[in-house]
Tab-separated table of C-alpha atoms in Angstrom:
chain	number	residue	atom	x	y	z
A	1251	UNK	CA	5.465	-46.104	12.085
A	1252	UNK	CA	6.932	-42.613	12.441
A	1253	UNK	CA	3.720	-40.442	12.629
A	1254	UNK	CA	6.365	-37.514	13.007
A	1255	UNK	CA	8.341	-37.705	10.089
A	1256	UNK	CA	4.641	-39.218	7.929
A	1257	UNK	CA	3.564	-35.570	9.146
A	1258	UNK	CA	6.849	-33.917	7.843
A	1259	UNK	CA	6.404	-35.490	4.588
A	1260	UNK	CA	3.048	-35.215	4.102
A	1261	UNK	CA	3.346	-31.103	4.585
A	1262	UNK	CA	6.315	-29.408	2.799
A	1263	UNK	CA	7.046	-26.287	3.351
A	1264	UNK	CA	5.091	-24.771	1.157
A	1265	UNK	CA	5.917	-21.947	-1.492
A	1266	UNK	CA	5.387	-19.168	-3.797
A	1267	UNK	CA	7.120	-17.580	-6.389
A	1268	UNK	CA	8.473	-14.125	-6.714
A	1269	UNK	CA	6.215	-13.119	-9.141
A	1270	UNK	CA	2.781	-14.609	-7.463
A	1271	UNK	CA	3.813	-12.395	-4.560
A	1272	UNK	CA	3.974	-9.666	-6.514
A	1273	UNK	CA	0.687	-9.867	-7.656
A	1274	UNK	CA	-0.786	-11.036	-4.397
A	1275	UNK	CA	0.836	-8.142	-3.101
A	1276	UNK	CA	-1.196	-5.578	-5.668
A	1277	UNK	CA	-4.084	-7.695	-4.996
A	1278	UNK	CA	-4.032	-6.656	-1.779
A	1279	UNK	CA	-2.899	-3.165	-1.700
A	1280	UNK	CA	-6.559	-2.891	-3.855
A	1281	UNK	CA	-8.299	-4.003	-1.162
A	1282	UNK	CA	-6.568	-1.651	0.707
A	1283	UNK	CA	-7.553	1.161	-1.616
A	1284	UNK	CA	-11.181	-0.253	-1.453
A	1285	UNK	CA	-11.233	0.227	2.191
A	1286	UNK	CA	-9.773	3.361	1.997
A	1287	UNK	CA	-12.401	4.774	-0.323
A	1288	UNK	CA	-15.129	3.229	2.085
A	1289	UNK	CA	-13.544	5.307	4.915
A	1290	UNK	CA	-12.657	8.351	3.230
A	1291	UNK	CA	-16.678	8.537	2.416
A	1292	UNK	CA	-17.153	7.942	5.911
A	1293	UNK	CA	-15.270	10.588	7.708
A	1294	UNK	CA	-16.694	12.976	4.749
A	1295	UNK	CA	-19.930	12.571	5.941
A	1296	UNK	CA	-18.808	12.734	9.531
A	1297	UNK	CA	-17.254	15.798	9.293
A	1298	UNK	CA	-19.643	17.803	7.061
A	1299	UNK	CA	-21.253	19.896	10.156
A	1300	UNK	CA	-18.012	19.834	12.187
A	1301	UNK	CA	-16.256	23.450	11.763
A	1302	UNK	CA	-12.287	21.712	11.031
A	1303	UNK	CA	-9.188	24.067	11.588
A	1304	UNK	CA	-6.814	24.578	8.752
A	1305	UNK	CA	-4.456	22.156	11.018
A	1306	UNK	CA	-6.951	19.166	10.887
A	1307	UNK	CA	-7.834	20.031	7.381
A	1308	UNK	CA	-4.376	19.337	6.831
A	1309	UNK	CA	-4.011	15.822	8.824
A	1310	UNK	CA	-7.097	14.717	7.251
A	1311	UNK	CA	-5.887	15.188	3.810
A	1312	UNK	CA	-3.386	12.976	4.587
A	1313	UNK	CA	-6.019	10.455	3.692
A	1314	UNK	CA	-6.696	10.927	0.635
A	1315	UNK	CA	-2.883	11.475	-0.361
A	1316	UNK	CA	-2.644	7.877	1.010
A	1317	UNK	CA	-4.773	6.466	-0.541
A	1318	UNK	CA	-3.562	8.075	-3.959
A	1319	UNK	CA	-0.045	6.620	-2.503
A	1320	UNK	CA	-1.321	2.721	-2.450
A	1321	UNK	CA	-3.295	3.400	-5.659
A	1322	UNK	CA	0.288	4.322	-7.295
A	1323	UNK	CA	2.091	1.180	-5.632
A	1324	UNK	CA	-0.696	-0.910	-7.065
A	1325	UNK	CA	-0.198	0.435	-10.246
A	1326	UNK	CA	3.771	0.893	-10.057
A	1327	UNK	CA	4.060	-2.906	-9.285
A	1328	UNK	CA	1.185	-4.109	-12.424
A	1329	UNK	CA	3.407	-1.710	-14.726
A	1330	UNK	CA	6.368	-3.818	-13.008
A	1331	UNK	CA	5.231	-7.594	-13.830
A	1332	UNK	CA	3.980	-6.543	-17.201
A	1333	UNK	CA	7.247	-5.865	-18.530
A	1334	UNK	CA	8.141	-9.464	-17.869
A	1335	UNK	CA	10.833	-9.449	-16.167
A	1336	UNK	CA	13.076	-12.737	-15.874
A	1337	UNK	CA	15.670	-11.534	-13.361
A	1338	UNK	CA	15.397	-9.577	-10.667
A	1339	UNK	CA	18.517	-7.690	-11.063
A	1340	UNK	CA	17.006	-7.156	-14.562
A	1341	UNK	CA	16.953	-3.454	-15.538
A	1342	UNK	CA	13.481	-1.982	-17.063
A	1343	UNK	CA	12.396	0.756	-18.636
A	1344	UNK	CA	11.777	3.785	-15.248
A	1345	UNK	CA	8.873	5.377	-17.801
A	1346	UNK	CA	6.890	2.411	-18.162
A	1347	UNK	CA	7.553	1.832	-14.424
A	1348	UNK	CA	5.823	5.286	-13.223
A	1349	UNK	CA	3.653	5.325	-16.699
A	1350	UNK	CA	0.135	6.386	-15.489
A	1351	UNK	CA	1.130	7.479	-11.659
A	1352	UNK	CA	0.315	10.912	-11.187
A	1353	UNK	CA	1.640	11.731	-8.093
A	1354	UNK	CA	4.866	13.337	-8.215
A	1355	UNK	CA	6.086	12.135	-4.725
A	1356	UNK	CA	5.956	8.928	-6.019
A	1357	UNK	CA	7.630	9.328	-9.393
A	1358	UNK	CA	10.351	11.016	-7.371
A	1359	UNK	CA	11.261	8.524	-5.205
A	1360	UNK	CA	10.813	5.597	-8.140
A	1361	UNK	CA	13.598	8.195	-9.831
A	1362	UNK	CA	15.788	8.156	-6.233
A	1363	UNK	CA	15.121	11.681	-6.087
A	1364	UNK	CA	14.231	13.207	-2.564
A	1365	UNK	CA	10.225	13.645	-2.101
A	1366	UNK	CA	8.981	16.703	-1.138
A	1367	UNK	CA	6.608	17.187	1.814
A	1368	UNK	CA	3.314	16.460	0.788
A	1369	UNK	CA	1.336	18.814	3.302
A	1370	UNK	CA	2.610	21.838	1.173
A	1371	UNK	CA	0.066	22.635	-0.856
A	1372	UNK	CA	-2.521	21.110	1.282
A	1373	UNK	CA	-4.506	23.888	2.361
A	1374	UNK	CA	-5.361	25.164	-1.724
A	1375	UNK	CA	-7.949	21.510	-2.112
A	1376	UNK	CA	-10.846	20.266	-0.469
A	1377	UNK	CA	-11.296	17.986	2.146
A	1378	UNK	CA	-11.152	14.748	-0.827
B	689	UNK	CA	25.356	20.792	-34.564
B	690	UNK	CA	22.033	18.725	-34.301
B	691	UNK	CA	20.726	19.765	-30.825
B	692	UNK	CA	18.031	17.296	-30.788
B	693	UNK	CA	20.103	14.691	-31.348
B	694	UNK	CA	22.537	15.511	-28.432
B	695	UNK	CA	20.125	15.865	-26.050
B	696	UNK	CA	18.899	12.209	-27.131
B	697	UNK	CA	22.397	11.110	-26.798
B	698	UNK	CA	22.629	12.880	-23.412
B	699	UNK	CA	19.404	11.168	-21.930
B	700	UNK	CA	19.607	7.844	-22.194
B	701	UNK	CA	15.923	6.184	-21.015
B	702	UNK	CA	16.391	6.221	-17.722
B	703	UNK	CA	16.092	2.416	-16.509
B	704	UNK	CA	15.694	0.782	-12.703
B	705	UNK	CA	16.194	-2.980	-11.998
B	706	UNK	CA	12.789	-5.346	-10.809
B	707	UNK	CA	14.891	-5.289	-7.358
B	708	UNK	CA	15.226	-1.698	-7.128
B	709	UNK	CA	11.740	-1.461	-7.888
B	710	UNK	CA	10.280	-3.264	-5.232
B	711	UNK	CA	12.508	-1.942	-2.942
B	712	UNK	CA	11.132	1.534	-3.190
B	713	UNK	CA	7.678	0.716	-3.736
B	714	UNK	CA	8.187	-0.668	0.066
B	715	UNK	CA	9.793	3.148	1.198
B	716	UNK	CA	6.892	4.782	-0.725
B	717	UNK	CA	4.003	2.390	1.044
B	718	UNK	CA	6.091	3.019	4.543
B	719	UNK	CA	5.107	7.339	2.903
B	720	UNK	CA	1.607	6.226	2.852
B	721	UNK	CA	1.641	4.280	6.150
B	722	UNK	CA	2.997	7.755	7.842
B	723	UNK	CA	0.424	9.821	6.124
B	724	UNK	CA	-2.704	6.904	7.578
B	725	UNK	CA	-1.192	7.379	10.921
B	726	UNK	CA	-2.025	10.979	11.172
B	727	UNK	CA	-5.149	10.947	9.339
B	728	UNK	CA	-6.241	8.340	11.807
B	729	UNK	CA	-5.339	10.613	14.948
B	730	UNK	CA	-7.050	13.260	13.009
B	731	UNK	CA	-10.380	11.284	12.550
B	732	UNK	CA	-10.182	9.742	15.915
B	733	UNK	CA	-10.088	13.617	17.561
B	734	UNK	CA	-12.604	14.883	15.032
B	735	UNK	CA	-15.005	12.574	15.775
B	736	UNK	CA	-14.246	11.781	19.369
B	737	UNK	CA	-17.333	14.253	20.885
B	738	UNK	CA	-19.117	13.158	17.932
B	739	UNK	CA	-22.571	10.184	18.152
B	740	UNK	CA	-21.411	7.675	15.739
B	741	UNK	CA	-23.841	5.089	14.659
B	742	UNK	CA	-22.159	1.634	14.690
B	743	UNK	CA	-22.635	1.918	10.074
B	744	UNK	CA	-20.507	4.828	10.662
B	745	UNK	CA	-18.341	2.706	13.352
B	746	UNK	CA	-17.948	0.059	10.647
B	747	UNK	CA	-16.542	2.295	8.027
B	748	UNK	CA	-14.124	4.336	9.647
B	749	UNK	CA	-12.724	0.994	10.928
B	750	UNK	CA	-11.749	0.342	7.473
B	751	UNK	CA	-8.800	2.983	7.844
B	752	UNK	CA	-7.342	0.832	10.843
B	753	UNK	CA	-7.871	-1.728	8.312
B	754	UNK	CA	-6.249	-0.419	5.486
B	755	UNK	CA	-3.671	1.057	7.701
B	756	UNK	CA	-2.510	-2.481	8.615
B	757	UNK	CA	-3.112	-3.991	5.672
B	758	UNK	CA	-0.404	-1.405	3.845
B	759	UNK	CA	1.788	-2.041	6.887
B	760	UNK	CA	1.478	-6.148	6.054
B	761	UNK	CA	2.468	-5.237	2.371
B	762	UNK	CA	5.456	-3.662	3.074
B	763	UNK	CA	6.076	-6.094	5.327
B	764	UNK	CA	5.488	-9.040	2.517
B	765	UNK	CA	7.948	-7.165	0.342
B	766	UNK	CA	10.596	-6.489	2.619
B	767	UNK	CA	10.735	-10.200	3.946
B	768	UNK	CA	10.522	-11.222	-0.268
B	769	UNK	CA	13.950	-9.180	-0.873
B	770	UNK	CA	15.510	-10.693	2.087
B	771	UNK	CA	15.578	-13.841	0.475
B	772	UNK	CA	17.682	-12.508	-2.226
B	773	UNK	CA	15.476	-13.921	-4.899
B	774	UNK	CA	17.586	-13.887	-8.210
B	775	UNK	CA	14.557	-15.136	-10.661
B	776	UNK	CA	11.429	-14.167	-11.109
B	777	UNK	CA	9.700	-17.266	-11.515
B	778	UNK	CA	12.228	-18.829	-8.106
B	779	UNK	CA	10.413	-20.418	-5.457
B	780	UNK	CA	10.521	-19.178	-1.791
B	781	UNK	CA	9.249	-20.160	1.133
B	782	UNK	CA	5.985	-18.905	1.631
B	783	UNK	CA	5.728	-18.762	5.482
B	784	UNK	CA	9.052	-16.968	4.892
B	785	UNK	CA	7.206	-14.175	2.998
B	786	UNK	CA	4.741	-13.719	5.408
B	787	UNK	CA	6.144	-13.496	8.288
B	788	UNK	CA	5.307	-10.900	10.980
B	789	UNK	CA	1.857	-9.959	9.244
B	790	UNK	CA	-0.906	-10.595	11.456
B	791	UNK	CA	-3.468	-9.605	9.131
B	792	UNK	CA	-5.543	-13.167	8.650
B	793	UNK	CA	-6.588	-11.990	5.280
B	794	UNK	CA	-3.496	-10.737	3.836
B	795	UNK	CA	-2.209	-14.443	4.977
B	796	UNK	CA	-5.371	-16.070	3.112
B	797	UNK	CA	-4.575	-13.930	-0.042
B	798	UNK	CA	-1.112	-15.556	-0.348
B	799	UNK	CA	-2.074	-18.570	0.635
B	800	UNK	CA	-4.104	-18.229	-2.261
B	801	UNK	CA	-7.211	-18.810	-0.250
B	802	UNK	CA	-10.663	-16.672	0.155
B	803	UNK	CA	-10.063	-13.478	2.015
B	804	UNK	CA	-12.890	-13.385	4.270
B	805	UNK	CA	-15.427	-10.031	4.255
B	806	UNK	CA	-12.818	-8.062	7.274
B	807	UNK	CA	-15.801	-5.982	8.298
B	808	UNK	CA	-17.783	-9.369	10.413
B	809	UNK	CA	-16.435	-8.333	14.238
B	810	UNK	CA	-16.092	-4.821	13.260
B	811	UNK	CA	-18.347	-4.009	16.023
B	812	UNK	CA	-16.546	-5.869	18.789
B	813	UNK	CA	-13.552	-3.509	18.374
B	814	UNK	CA	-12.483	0.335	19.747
B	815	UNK	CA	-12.494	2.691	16.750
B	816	UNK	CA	-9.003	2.554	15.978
């Protein structure tokens, strides 16, 4: 007996679909966004007594723009697979694509329009 | 002359294919992984002269987390379009679509398996 090709037969390659992907993919980009939160509280309460320059003000923002980022992906790809979509040169609707994603950054490049930088107006919001 | 009308006529809902889609939801996490870069640097120098209890340790690890875990997503997308999927509901190879992520629980996710609780040997690792 072949043991080789009993192995080969007895394991195909296995697969997914382009749609399970999809939502494995926002699946996990929600446990990203639960970690995220988790650290975000973390370096919050780490930083409370530390005196933080404008400059690392800034940089730690960054967090919580990123984590309003994945939030949007997350959402941007459920709006995606809920249109139903058979093709995936199929054309949707770009509204229902960015519909509930607040962050303009994100709605701009979804549109193929340049984003701006997001540090900008960084320094008018709190730490979260 | 009916201006409402010709503006209606003039903007056509705008409309972006599935393809298109997923291809800049991948730039825009690649955004996000840029912005968790610096606010890790940031954290790591805030709280580098700072006594962290290994709670605190734990939690702020789950930005290196996250930070990966949004790396492996782009990753999963970028390797699904380079198949050249033309269905939603095709087939592809699985291994195929995760290839390059290290992340054992972004694997088990798409494997359809149990992601395990990522913060166990949190304390057997460097900050970031």
């Amino acid at each position: 007996m072949d043991m080789h090709s009993a192995t080969t037969q007895g394991s195909p390659s296995p697969a997914i679909t382009v749609q399970d992907t999809i939502v494995k993919a926002t699946e996990i980009l929600d446990m990203a966004g639960d970690e995220l939160m988790i650290a975000q509280q973390a370096v919050e309460e780490c930083v409370r007594d530390f005196p933080l320059t404008d400059a690392e003000m800034r940089r730690l923002q960054k967090l919580d723009v990123a984590t309003q980022t994945v939030a949007s992906v997350a959402r941007v790809l459920r709006n995606l697979m809920s249109l139903s979509p058979t093709g995936v040169s199929d054309s949707v609707s770009l509204t229902h694509v960015y519909d509930g994603v607040t962050l303009g950054e994100v709605v701009q490049v979804l549109k193929g329009e340049h984003a701006p930088d997001v540090s900008v107006a960084a320094g008018e919001i709190d730490l979260f």
